[in-house]
PDB file of C-alpha atoms in Angstrom:
ATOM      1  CA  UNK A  24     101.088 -14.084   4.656  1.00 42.00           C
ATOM      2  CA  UNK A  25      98.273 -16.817   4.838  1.00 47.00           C
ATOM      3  CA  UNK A  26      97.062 -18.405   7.977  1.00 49.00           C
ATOM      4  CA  UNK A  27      97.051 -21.502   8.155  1.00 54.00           C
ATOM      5  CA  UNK A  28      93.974 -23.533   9.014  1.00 52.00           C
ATOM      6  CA  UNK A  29      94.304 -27.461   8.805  1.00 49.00           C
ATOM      7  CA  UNK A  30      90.666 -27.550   9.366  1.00 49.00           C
ATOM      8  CA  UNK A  31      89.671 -25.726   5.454  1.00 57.00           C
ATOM      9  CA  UNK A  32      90.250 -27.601   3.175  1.00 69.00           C
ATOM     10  CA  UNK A  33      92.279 -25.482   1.090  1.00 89.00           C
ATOM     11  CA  UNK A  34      95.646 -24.908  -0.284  1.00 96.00           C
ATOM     12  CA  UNK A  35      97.751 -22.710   1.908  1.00 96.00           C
ATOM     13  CA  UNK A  36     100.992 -21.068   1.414  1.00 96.00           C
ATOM     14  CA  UNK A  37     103.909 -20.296   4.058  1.00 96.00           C
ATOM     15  CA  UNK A  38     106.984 -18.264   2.789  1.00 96.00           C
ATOM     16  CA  UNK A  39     109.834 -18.290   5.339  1.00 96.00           C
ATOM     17  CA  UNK A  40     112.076 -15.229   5.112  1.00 96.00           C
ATOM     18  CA  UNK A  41     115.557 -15.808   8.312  1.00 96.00           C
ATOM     19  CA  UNK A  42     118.589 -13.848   8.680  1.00 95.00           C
ATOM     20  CA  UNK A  43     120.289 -16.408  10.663  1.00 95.00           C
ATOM     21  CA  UNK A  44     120.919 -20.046  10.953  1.00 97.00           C
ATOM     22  CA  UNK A  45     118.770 -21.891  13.505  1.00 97.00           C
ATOM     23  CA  UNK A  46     118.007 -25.270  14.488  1.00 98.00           C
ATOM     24  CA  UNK A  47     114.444 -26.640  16.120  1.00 98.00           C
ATOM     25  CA  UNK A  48     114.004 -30.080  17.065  1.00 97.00           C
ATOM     26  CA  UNK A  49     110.848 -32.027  17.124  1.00 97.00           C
ATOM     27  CA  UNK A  50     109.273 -30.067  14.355  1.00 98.00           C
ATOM     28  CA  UNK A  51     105.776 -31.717  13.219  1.00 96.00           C
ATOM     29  CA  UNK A  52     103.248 -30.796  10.428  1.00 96.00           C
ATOM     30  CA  UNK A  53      99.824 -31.933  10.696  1.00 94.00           C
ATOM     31  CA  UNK A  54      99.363 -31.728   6.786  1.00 94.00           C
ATOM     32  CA  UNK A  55     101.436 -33.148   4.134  1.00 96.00           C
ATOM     33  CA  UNK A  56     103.373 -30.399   2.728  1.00 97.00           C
ATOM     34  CA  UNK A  57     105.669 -29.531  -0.075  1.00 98.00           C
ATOM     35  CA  UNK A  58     108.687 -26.912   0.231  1.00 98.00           C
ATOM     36  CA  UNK A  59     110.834 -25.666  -1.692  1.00 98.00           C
ATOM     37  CA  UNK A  60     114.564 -23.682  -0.669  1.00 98.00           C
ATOM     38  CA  UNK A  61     114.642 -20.990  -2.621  1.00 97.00           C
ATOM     39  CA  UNK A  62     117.458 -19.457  -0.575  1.00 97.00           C
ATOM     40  CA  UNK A  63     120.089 -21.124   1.762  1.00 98.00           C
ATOM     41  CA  UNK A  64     119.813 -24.639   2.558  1.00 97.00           C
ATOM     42  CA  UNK A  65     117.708 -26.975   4.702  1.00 98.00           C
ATOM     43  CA  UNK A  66     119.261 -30.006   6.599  1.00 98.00           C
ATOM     44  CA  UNK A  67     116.563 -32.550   7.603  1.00 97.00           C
ATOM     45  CA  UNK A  68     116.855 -35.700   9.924  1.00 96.00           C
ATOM     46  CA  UNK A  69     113.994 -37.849  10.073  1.00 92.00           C
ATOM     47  CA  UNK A  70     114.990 -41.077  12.269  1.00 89.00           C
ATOM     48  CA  UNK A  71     118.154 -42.192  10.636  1.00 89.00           C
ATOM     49  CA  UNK A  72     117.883 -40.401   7.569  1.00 90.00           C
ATOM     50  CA  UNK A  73     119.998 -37.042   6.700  1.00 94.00           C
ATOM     51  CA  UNK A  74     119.250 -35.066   3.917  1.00 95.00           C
ATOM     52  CA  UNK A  75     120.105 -31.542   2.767  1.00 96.00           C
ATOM     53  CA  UNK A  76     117.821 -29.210   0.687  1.00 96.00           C
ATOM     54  CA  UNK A  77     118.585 -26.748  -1.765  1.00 94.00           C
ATOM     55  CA  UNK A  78     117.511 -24.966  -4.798  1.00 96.00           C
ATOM     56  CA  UNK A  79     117.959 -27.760  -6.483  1.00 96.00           C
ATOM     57  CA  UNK A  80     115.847 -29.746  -4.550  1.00 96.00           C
ATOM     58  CA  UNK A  81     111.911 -30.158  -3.427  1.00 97.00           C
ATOM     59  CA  UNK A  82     110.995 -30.991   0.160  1.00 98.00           C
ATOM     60  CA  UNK A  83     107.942 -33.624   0.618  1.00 97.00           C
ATOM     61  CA  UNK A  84     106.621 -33.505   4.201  1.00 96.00           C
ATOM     62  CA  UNK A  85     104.511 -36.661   5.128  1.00 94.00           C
ATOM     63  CA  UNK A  86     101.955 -35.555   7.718  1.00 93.00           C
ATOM     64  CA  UNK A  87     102.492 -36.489  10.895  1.00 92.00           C
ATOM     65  CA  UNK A  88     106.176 -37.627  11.210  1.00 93.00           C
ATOM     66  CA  UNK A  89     108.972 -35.828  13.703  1.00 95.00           C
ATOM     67  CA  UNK A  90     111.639 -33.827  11.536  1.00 97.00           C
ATOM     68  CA  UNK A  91     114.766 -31.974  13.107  1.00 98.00           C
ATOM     69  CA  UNK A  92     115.469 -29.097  10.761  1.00 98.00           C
ATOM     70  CA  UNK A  93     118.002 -26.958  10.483  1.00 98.00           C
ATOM     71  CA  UNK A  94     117.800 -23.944   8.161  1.00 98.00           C
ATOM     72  CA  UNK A  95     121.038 -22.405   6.413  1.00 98.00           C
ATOM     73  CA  UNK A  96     121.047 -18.726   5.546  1.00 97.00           C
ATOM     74  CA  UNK A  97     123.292 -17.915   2.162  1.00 96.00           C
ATOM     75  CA  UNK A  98     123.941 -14.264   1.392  1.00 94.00           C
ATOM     76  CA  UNK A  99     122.559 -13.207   4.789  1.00 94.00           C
ATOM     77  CA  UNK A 100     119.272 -14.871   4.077  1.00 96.00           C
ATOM     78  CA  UNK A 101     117.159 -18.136   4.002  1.00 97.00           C
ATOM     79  CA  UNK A 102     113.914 -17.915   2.053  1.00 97.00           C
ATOM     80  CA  UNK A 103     111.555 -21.154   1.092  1.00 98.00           C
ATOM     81  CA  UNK A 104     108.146 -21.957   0.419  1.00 98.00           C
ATOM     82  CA  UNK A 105     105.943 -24.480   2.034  1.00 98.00           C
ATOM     83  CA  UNK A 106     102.689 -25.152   0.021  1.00 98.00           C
ATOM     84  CA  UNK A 107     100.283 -27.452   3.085  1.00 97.00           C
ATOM     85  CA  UNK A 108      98.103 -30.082   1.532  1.00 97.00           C
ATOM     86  CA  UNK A 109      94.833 -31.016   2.725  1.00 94.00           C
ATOM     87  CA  UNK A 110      95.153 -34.706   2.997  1.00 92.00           C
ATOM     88  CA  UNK A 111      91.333 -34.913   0.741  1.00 93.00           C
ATOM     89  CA  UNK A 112      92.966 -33.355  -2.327  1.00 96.00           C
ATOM     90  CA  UNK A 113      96.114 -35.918  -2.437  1.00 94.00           C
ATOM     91  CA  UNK A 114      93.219 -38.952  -1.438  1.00 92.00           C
ATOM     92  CA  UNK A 115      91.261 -37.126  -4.518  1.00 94.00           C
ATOM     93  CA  UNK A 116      94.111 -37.471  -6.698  1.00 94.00           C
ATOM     94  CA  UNK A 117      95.189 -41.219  -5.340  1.00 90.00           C
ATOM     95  CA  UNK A 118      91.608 -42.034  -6.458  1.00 90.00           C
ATOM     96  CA  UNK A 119      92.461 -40.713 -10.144  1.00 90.00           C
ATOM     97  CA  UNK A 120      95.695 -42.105 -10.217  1.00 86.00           C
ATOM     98  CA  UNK A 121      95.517 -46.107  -9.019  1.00 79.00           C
ATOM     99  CA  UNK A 122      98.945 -46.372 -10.238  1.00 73.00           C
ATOM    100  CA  UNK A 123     100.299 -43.189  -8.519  1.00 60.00           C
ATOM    101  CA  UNK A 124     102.242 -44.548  -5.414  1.00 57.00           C
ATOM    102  CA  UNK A 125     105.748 -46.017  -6.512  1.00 57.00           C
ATOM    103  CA  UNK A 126     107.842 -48.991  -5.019  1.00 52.00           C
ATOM    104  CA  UNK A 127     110.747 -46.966  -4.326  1.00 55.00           C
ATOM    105  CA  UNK A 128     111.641 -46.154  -0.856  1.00 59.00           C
ATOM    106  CA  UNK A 129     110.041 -42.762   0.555  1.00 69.00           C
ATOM    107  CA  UNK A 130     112.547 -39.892   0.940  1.00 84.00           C
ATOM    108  CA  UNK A 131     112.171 -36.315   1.979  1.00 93.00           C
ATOM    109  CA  UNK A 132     114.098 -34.397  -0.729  1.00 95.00           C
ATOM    110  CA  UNK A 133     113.490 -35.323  -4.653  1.00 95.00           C
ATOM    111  CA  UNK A 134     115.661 -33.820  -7.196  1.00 95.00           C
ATOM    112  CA  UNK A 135     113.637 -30.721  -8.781  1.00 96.00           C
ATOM    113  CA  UNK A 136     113.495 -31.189 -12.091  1.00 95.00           C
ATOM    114  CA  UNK A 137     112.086 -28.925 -15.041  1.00 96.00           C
ATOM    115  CA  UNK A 138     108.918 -30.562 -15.400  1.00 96.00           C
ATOM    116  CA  UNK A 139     108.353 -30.445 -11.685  1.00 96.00           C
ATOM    117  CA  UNK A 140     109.837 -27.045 -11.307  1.00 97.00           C
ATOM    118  CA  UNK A 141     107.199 -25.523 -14.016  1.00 97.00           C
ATOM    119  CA  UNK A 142     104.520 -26.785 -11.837  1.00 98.00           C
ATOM    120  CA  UNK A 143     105.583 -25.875  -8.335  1.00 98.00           C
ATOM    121  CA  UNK A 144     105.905 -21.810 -10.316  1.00 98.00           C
ATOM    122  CA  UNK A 145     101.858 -22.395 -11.412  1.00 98.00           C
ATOM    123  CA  UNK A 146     100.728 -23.554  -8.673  1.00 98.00           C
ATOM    124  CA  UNK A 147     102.718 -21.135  -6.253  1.00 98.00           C
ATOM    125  CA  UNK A 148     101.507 -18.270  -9.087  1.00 98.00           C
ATOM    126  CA  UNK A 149      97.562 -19.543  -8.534  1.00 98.00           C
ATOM    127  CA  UNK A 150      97.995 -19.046  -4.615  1.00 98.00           C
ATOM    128  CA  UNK A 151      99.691 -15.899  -4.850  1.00 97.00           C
ATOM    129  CA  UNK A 152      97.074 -14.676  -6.932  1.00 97.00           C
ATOM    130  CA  UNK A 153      94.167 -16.089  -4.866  1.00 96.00           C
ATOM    131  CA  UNK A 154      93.100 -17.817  -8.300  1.00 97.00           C
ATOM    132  CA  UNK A 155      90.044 -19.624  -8.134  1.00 97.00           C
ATOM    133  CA  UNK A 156      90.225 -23.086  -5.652  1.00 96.00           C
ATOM    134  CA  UNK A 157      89.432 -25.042  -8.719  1.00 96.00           C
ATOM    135  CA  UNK A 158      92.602 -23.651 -10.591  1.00 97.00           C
ATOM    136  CA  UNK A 159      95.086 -24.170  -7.576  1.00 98.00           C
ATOM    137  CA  UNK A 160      94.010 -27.737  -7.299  1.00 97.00           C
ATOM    138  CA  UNK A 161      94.287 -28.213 -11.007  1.00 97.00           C
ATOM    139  CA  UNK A 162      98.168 -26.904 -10.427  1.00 98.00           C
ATOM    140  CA  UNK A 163      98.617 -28.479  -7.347  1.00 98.00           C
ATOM    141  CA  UNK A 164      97.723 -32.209  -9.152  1.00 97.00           C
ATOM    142  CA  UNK A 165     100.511 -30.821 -12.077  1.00 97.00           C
ATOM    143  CA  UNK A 166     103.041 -30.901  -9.076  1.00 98.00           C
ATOM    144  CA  UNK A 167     101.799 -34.141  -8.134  1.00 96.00           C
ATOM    145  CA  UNK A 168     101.419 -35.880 -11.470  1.00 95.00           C
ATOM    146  CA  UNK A 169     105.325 -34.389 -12.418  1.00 95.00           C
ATOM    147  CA  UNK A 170     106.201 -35.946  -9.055  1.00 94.00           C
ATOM    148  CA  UNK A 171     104.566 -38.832  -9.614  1.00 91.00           C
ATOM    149  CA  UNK A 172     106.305 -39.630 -13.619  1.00 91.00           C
ATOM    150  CA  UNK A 173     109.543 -39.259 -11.819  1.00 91.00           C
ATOM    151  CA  UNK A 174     108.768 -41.816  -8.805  1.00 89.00           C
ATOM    152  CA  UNK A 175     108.781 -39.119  -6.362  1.00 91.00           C
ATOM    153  CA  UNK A 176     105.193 -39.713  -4.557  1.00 89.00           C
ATOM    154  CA  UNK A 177     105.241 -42.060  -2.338  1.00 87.00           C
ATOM    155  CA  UNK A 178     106.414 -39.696   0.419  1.00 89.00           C
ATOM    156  CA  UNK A 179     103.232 -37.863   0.154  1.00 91.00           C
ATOM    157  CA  UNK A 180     100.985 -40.251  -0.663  1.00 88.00           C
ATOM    158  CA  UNK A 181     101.841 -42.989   1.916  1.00 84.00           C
ATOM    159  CA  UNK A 182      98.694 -43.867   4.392  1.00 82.00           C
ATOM    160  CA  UNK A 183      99.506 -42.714   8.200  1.00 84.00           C
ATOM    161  CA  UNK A 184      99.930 -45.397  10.261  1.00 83.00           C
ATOM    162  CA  UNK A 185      98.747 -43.812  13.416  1.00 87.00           C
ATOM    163  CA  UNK A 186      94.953 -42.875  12.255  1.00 90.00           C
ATOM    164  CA  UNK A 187      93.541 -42.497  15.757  1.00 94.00           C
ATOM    165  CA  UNK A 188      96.486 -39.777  16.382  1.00 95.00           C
ATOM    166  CA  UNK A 189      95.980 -38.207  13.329  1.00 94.00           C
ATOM    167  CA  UNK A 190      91.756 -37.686  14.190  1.00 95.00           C
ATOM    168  CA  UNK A 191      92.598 -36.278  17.615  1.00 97.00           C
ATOM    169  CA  UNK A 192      95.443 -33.712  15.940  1.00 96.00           C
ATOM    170  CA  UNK A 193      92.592 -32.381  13.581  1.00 94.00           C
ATOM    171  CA  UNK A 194      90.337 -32.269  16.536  1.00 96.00           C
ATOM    172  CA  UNK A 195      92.781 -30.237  18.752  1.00 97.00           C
ATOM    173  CA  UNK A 196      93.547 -28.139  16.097  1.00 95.00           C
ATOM    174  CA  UNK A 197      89.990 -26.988  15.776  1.00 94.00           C
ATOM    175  CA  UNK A 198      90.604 -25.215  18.752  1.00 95.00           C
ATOM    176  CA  UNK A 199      94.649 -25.297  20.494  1.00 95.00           C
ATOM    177  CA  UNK A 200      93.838 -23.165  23.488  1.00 95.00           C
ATOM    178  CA  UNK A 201      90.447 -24.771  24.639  1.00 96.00           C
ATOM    179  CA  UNK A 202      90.646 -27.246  27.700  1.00 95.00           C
ATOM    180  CA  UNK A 203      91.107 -30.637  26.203  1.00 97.00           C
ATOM    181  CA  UNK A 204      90.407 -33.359  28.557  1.00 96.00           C
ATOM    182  CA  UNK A 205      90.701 -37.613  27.493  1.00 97.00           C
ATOM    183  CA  UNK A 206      86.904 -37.590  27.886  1.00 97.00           C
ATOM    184  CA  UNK A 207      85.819 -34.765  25.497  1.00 97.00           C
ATOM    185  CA  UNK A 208      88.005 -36.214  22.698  1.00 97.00           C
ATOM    186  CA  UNK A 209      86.649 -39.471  23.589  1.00 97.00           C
ATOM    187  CA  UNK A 210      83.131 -38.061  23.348  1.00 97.00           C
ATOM    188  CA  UNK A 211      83.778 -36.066  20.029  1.00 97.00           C
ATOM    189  CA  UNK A 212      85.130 -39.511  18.419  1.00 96.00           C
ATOM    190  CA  UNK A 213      82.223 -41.529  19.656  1.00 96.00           C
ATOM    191  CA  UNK A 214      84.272 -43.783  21.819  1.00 95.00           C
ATOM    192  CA  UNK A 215      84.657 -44.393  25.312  1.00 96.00           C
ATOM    193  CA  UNK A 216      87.459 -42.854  27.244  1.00 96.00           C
ATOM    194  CA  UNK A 217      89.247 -46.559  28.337  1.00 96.00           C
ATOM    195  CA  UNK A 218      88.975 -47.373  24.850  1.00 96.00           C
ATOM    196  CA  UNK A 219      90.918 -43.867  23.689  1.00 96.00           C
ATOM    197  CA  UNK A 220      93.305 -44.783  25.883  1.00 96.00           C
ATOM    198  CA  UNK A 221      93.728 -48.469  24.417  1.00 96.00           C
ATOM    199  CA  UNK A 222      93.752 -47.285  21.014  1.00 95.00           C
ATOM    200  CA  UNK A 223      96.312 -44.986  21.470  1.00 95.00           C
ATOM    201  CA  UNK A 224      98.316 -47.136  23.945  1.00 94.00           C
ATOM    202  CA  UNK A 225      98.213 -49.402  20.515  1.00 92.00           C
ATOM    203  CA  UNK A 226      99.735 -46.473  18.699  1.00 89.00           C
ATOM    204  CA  UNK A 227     102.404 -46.028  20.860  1.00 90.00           C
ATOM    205  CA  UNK A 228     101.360 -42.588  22.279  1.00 93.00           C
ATOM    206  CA  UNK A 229      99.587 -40.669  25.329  1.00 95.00           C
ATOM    207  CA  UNK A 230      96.615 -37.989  24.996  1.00 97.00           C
ATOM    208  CA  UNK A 231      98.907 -35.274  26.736  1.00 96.00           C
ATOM    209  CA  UNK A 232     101.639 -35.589  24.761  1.00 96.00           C
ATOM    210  CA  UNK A 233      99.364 -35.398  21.457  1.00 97.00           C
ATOM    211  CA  UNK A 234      97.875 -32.026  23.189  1.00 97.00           C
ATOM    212  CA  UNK A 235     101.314 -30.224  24.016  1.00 97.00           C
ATOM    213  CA  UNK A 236     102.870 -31.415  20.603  1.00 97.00           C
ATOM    214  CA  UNK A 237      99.808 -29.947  18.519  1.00 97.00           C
ATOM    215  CA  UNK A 238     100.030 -26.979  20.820  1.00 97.00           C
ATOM    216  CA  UNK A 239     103.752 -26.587  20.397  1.00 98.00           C
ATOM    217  CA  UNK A 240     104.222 -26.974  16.255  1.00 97.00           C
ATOM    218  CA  UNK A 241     100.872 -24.525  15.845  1.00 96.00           C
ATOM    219  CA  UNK A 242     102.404 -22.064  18.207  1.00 97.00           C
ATOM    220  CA  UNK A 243     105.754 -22.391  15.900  1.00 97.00           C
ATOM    221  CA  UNK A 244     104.023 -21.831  12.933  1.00 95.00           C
ATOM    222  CA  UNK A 245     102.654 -18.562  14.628  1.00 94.00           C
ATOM    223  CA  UNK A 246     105.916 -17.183  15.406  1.00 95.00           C
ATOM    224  CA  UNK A 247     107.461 -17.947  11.903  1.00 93.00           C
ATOM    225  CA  UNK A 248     104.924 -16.144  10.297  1.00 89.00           C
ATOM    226  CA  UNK A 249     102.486 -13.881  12.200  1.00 90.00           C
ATOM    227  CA  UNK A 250     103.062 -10.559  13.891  1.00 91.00           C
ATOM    228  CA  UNK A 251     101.404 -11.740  17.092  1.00 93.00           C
ATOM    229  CA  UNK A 252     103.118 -11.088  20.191  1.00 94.00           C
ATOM    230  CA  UNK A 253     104.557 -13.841  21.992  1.00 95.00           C
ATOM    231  CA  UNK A 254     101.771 -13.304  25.027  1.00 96.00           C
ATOM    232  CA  UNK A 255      99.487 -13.543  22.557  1.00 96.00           C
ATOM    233  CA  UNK A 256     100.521 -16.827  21.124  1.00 97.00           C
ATOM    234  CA  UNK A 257     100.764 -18.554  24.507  1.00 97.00           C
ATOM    235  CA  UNK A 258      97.267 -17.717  25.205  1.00 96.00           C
ATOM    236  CA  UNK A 259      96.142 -19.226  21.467  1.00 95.00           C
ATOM    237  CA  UNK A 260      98.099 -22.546  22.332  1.00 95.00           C
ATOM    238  CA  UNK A 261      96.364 -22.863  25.705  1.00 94.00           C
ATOM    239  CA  UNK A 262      98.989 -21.131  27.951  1.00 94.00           C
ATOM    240  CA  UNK A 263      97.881 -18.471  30.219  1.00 92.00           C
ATOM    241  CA  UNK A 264     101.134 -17.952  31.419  1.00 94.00           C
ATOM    242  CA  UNK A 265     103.608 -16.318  28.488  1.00 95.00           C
ATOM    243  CA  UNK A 266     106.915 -17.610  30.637  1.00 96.00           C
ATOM    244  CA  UNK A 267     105.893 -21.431  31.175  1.00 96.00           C
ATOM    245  CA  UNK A 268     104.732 -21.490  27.538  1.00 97.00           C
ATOM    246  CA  UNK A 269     108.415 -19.955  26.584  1.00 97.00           C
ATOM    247  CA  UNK A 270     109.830 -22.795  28.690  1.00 98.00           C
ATOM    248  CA  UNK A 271     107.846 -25.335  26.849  1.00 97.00           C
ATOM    249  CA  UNK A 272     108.605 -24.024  23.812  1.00 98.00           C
ATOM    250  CA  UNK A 273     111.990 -24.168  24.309  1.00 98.00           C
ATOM    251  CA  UNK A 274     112.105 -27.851  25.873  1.00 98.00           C
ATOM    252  CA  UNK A 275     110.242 -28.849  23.096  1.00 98.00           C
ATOM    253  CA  UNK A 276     112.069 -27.274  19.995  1.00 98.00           C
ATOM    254  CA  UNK A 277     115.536 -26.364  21.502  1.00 97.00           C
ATOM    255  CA  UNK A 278     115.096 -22.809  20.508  1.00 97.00           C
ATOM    256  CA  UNK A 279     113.207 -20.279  23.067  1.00 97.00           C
ATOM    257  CA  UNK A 280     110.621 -17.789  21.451  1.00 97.00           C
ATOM    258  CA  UNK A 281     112.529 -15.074  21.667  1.00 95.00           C
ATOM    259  CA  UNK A 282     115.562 -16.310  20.192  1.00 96.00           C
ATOM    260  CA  UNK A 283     113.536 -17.862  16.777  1.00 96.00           C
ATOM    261  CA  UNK A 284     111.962 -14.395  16.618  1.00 94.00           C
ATOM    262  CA  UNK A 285     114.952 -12.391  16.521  1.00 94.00           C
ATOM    263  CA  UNK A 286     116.293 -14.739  12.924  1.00 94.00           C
ATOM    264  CA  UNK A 287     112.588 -14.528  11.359  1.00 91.00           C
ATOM    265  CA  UNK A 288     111.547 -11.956   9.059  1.00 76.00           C
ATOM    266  CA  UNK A 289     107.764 -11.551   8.432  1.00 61.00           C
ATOM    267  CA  UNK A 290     106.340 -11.032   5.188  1.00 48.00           C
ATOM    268  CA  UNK A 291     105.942 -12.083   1.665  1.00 50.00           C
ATOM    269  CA  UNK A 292     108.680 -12.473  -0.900  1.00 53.00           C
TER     270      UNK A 292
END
């Protein structure tokens, strides 16, 4: 299993093995990200919209937005893929392609055609394989370009709205467990600390709640697919206590540690 840095700028694979169903609300990526259900189902809700993800279908996650998901095992198992974008690579190809983002309205699961489908099995193939970057960008713009014929992209290729947020995310994630304080950030963005607090007032968000939601969707991906202990994740996410971090944790996503632990199964498929 990779680990995931948002801070490389390389192509990173997540495989998701459960034996039960489970719900988690408030799930964010800070990467666009494609997945596809390769077992079971997926049920998204993203503000008003419902949608339900199967084989059949391919998963575009914008970066940034708040998801409930709820995942579906089917024969005692739910198994997907989730391939996380640098946001550089789907600029690069935005550059290539000036005619790339559609009019249609943005939606999280596309039908998964055969074109589309042969390039999601290359490019998953080149990251498997640890092929050179090169080649798994080359298969990654496939997936993109299949996407794109069958006015799919806009999804992932919409701009963020909230680009202040998005800078102090990428900061944070640099480093989840250090002591963030409004001033540091302020000081790392070359701006002043009253006008952080403006900018983001603007945005329609608050420095601590940036902190404990970067804190909170890193320490998920953790549990979902490292072998770390749960101590040991708390203390990564800037928790020195294991118990207040659990009860975060389960404020947050609506699922405690423990409980998401004992449905995931580690490892690659």
């Amino acid at each position: 299993m990779q680990q995931l840095n948002y801070t490389e700028q390389k192509l990173a694979l997540q495989v998701l093995v459960a034996r039960g169903a489970h719900e988690l609300h408030r799930v964010r990526l800070f990467s666009p990200a494609i997945c596809h259900v390769r077992q079971g189902r997926k049920t998204l809700q993203w503000g008003e919209l419902v949608e339900v993800a199967a084989v059949d279908s391919l998963i575009l996650f914008p970066a940034g937005v708040e998801i409930h998901i709820a995942n579906t095992p089917s024969r005692g198992e739910y198994i997907s893929d989730i391939v996380y974008i640098p946001q550089e690579l789907l600029s690069t190809f935005k550059t290539r392609n000036p005619d790339a983002r559609s009019a249609g309205q943005a939606k999280l699961c596309v039908p998964f055609d055969e074109h589309t489908k042969r390039m999601w099995g290359g490019l998953l193939g080149s990251i498997k394989d640890r092929a050179p970057v090169q080649l798994q960008e080359h298969q990654l713009n496939g997936v993109l370009l299949a996407l794109q014929l069958a006015g799919y992209a806009e999804t992932l290729l919409g701009d963020r709205q909230d680009p202040l947020v998005a800078r102090i995310q990428q900061l944070i994630l640099l480093e989840p467990s250090h002591h963030w304080q409004v001033d540091e950030v302020a000081s790392r963005l070359h701006m002043g600390s009253s006008t952080l607090r403006r900018h983001l007032a603007a945005e329609g968000q608050h420095f601590r709640t940036i902190l404990e939601d970067v804190r909170m969707n890193k320490a998920l991906y953790e549990l979902q697919s490292s072998k770390r202990s749960v101590g040991e994740i708390a203390y990564r996410s800037g928790y020195a206590c294991a118990s207040r971090f659990a009860a975060r944790f389960t404020q947050h996503f609506g699922l405690s540690p423990r409980a998401l632990r004992s449905v995931m199964r580690n490892g690659d498929r």
